[in-house]
Tab-separated table of N, CA and C in Angstrom:
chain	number	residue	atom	x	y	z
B	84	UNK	N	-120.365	-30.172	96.774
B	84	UNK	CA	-119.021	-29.849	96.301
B	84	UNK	C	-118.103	-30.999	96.673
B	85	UNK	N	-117.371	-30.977	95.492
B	85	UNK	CA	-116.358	-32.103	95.991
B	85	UNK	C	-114.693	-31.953	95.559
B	86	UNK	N	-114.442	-31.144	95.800
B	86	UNK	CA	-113.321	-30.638	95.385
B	86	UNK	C	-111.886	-31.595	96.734
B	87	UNK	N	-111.079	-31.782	95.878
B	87	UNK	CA	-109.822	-33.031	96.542
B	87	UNK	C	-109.072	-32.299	96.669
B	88	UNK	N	-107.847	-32.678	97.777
B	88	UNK	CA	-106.750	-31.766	97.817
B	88	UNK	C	-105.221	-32.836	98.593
B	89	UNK	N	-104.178	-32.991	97.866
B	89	UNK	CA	-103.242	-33.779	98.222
B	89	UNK	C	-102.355	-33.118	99.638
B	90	UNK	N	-101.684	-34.416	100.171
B	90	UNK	CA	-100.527	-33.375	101.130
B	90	UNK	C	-99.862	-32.517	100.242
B	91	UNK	N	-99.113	-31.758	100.727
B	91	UNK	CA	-97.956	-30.756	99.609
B	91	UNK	C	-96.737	-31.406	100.028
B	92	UNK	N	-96.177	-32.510	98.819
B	92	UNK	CA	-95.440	-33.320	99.625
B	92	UNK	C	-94.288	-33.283	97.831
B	93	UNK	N	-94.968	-32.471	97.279
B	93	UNK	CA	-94.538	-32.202	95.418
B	93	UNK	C	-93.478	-30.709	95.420
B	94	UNK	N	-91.852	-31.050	95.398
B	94	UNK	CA	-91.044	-29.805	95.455
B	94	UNK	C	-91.549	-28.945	94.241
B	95	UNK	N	-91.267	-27.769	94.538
B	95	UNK	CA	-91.717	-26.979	93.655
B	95	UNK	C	-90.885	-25.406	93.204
B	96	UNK	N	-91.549	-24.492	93.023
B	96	UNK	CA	-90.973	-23.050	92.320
B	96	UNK	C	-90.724	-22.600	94.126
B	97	UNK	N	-89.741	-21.749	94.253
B	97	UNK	CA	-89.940	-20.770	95.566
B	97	UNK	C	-89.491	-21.729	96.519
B	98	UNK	N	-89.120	-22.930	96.291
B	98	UNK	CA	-88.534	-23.375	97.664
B	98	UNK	C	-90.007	-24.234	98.637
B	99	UNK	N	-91.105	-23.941	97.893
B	99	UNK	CA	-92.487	-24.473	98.328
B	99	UNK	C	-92.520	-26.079	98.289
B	100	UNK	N	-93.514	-26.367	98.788
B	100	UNK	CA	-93.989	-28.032	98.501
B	100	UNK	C	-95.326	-27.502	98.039
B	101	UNK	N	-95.457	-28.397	97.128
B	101	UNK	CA	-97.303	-28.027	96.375
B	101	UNK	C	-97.976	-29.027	96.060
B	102	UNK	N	-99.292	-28.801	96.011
B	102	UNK	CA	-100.384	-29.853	96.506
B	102	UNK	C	-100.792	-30.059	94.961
B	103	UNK	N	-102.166	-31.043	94.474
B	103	UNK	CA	-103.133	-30.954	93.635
B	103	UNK	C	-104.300	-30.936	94.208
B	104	UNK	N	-104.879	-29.809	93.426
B	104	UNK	CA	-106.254	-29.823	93.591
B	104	UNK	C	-107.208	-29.552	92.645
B	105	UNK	N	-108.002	-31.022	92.432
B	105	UNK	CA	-109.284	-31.276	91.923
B	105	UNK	C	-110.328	-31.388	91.982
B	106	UNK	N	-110.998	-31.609	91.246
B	106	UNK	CA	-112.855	-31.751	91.587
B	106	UNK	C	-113.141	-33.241	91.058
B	107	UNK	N	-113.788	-33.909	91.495
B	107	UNK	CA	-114.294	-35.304	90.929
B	107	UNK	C	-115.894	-34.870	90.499
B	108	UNK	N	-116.049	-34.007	90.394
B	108	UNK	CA	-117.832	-34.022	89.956
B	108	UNK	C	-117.377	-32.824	88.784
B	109	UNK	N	-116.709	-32.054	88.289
B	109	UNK	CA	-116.327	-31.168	87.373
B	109	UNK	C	-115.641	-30.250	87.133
B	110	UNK	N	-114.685	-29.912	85.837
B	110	UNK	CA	-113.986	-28.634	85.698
B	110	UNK	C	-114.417	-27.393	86.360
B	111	UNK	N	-115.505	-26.956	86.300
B	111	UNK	CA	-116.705	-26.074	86.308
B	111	UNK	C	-116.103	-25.373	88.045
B	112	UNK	N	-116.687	-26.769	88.899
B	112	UNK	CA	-116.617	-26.501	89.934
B	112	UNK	C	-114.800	-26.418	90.735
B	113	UNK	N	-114.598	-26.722	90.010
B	113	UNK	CA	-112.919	-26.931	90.072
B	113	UNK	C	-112.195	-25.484	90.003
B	114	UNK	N	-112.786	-24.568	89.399
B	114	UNK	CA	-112.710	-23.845	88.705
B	114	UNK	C	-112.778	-22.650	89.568
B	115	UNK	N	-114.323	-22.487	90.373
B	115	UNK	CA	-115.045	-21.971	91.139
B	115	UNK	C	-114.157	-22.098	92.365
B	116	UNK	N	-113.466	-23.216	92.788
B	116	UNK	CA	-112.807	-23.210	94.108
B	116	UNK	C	-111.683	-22.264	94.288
B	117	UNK	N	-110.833	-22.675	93.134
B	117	UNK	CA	-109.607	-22.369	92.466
B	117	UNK	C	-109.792	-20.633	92.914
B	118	UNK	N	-111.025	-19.933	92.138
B	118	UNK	CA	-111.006	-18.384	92.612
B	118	UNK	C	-111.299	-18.252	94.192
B	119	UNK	N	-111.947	-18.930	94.550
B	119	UNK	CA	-112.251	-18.765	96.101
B	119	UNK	C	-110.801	-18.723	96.741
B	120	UNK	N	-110.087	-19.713	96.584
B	120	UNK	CA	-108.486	-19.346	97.022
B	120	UNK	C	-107.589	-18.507	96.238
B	121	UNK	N	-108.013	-17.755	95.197
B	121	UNK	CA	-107.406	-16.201	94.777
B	121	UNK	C	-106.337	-17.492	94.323
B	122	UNK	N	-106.440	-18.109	93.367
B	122	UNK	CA	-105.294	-19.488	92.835
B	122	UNK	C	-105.147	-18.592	91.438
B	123	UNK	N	-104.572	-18.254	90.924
B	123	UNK	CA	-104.525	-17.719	89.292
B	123	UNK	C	-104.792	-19.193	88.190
B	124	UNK	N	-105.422	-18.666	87.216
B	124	UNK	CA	-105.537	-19.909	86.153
B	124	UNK	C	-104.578	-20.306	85.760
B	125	UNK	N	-103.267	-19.548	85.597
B	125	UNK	CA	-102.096	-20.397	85.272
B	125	UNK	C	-101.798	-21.475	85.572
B	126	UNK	N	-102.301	-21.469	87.243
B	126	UNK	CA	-101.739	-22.929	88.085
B	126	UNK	C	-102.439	-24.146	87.457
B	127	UNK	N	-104.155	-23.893	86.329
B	127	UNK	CA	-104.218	-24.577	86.020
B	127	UNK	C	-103.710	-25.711	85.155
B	128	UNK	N	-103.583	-26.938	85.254
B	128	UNK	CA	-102.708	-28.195	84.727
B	128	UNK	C	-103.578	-29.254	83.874
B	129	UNK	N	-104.672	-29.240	82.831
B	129	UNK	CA	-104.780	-30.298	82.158
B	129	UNK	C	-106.155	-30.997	83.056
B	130	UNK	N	-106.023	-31.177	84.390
B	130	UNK	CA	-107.127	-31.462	85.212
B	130	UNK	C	-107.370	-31.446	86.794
B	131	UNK	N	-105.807	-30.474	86.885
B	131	UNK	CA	-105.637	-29.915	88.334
B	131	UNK	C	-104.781	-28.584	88.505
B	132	UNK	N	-105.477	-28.280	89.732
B	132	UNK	CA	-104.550	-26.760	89.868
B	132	UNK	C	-103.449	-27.364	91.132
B	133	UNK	N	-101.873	-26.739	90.236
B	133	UNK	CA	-100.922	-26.688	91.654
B	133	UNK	C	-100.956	-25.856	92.204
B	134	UNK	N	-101.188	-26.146	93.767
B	134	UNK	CA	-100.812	-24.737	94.633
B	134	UNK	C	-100.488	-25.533	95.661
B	135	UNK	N	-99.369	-24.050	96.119
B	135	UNK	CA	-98.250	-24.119	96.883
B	135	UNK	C	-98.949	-24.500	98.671
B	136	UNK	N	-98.145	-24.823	99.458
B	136	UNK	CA	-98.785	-25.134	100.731
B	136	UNK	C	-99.078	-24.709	101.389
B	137	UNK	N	-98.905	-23.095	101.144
B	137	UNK	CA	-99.116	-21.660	101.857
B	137	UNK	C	-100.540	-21.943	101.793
B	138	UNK	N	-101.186	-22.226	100.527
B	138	UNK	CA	-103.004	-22.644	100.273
B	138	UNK	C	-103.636	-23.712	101.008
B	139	UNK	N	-102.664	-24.719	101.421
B	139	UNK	CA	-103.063	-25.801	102.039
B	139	UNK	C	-104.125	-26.041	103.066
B	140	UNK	N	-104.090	-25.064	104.181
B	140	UNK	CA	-104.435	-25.508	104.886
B	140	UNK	C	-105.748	-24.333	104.882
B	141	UNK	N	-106.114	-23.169	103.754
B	141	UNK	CA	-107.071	-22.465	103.439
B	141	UNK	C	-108.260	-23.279	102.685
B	142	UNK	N	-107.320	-24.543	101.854
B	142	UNK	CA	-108.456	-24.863	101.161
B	142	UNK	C	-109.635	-25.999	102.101
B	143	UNK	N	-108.695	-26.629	102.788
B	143	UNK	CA	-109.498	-27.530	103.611
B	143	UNK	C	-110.318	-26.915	104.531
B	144	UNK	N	-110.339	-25.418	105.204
B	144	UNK	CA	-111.041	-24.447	105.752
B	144	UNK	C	-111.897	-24.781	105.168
B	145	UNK	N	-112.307	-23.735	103.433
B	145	UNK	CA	-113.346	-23.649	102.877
B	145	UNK	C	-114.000	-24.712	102.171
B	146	UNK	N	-113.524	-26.350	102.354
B	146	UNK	CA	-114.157	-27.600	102.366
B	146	UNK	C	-113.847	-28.504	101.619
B	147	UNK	N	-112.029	-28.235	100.979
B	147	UNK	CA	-111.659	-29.261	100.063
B	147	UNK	C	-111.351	-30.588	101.247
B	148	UNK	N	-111.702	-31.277	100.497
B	148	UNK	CA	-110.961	-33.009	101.133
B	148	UNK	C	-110.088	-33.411	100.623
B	149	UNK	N	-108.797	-33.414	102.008
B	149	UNK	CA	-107.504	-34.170	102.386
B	149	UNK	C	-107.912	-35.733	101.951
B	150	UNK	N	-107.101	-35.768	100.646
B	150	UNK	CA	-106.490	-37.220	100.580
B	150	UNK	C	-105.657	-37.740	100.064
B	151	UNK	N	-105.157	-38.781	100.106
B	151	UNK	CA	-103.996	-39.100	99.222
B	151	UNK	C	-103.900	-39.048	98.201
B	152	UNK	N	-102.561	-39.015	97.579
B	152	UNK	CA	-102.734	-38.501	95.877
B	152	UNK	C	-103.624	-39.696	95.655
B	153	UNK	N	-102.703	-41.267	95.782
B	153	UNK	CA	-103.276	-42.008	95.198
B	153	UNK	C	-104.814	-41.925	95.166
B	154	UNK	N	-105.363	-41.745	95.881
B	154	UNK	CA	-106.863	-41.692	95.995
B	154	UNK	C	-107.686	-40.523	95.341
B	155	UNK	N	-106.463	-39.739	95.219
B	155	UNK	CA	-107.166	-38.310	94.434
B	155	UNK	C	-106.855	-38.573	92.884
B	156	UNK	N	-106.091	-39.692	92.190
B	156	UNK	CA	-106.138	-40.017	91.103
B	156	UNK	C	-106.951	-40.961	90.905
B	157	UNK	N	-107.366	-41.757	91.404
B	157	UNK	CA	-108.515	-42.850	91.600
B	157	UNK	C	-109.624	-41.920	91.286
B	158	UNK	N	-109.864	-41.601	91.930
B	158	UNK	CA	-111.196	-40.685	91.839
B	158	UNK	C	-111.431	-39.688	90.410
B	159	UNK	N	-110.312	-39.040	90.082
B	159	UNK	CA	-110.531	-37.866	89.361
B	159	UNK	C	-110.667	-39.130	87.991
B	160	UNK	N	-109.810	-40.129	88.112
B	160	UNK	CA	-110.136	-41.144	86.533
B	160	UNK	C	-111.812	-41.554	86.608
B	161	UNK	N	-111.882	-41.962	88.312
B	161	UNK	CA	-113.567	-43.300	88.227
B	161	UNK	C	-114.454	-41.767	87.576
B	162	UNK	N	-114.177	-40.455	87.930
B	162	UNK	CA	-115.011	-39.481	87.632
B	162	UNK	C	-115.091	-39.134	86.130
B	163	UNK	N	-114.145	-39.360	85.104
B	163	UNK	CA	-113.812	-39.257	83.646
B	163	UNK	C	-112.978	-37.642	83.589
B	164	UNK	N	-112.573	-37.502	84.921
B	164	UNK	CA	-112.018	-36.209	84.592
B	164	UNK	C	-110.634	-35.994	84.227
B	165	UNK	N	-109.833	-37.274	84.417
B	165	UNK	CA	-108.348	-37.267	84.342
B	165	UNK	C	-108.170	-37.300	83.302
B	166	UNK	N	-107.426	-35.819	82.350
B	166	UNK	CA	-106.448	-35.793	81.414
B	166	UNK	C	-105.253	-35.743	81.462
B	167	UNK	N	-104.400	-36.876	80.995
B	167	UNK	CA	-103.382	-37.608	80.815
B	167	UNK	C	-102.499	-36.521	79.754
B	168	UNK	N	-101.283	-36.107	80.252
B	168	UNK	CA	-100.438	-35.731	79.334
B	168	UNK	C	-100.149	-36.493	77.965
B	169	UNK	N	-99.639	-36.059	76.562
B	169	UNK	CA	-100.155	-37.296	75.574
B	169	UNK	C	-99.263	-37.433	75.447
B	170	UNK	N	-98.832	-38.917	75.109
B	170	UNK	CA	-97.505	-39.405	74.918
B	170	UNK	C	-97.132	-38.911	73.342
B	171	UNK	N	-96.267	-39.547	72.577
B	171	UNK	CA	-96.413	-39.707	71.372
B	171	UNK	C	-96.366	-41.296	70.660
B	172	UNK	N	-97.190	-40.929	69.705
B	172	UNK	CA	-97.752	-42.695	69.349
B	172	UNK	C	-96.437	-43.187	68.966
B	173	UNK	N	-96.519	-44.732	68.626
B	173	UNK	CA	-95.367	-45.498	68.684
B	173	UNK	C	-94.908	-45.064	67.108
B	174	UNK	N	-94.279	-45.251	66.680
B	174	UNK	CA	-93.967	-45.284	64.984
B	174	UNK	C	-94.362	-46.816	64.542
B	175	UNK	N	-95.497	-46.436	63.538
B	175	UNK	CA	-95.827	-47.872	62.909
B	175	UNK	C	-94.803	-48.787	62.447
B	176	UNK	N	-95.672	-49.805	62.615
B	176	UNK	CA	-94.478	-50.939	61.772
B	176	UNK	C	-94.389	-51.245	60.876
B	177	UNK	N	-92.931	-51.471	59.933
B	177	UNK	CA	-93.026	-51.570	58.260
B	177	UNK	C	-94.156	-52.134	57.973
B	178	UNK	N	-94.186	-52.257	57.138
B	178	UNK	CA	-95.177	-53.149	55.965
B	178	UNK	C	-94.153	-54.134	55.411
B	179	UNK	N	-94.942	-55.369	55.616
B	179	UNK	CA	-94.334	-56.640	55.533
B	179	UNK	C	-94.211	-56.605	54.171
B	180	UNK	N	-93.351	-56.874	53.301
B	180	UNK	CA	-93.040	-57.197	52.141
B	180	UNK	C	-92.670	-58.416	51.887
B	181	UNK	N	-93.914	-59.559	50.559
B	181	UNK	CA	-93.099	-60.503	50.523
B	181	UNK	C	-91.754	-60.602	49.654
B	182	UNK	N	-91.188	-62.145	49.919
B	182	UNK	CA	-90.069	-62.211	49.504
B	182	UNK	C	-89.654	-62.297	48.197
């Protein structure tokens, strides 16, 4: 298992600070953790669940690894798991007309 977990250092709903937590080996198992901490799927986000810091220090109990975001985005990309909110594409450029 390899499930990641940030400081809760992210303001949030309730007056909370809230963490991310991912899996670098799969949704699947990401998934599986997420119920082990009674997390509702809502919290799920695209390729992480937020939860509040009240969870914090439950999840590292049951064996998530403390690390920095930066390092928990490193990882979740080298893993192919990071989905990126989508921007919107640029607006093409005229078509050159000659003179």
């Amino acid at each position: 298992m390899s499930v990641l977990i940030d400081r809760p250092n992210w303001p949030g709903p309730r007056g909370l600070l809230w963490s991310h937590l991912v899996s670098d080996v799969s949704h699947e198992e990401l998934h599986a953790f997420a119920r082990l901490l009674d997390v509702p799927e809502r919290a799920f986000d695209r390729d992480h669940y937020d939860v509040p810091e009240t969870v914090y220090d439950r999840a590292v109990e049951l064996g998530a690894e403390p690390v920095p975001s930066g390092e928990l985005v490193r990882r979740l990309r080298a893993a192919g798991l990071r989905r990126p909110k989508h921007r919107p594409a640029a607006p093409a450029p005229e078509p050159v007309r000659p003179a």
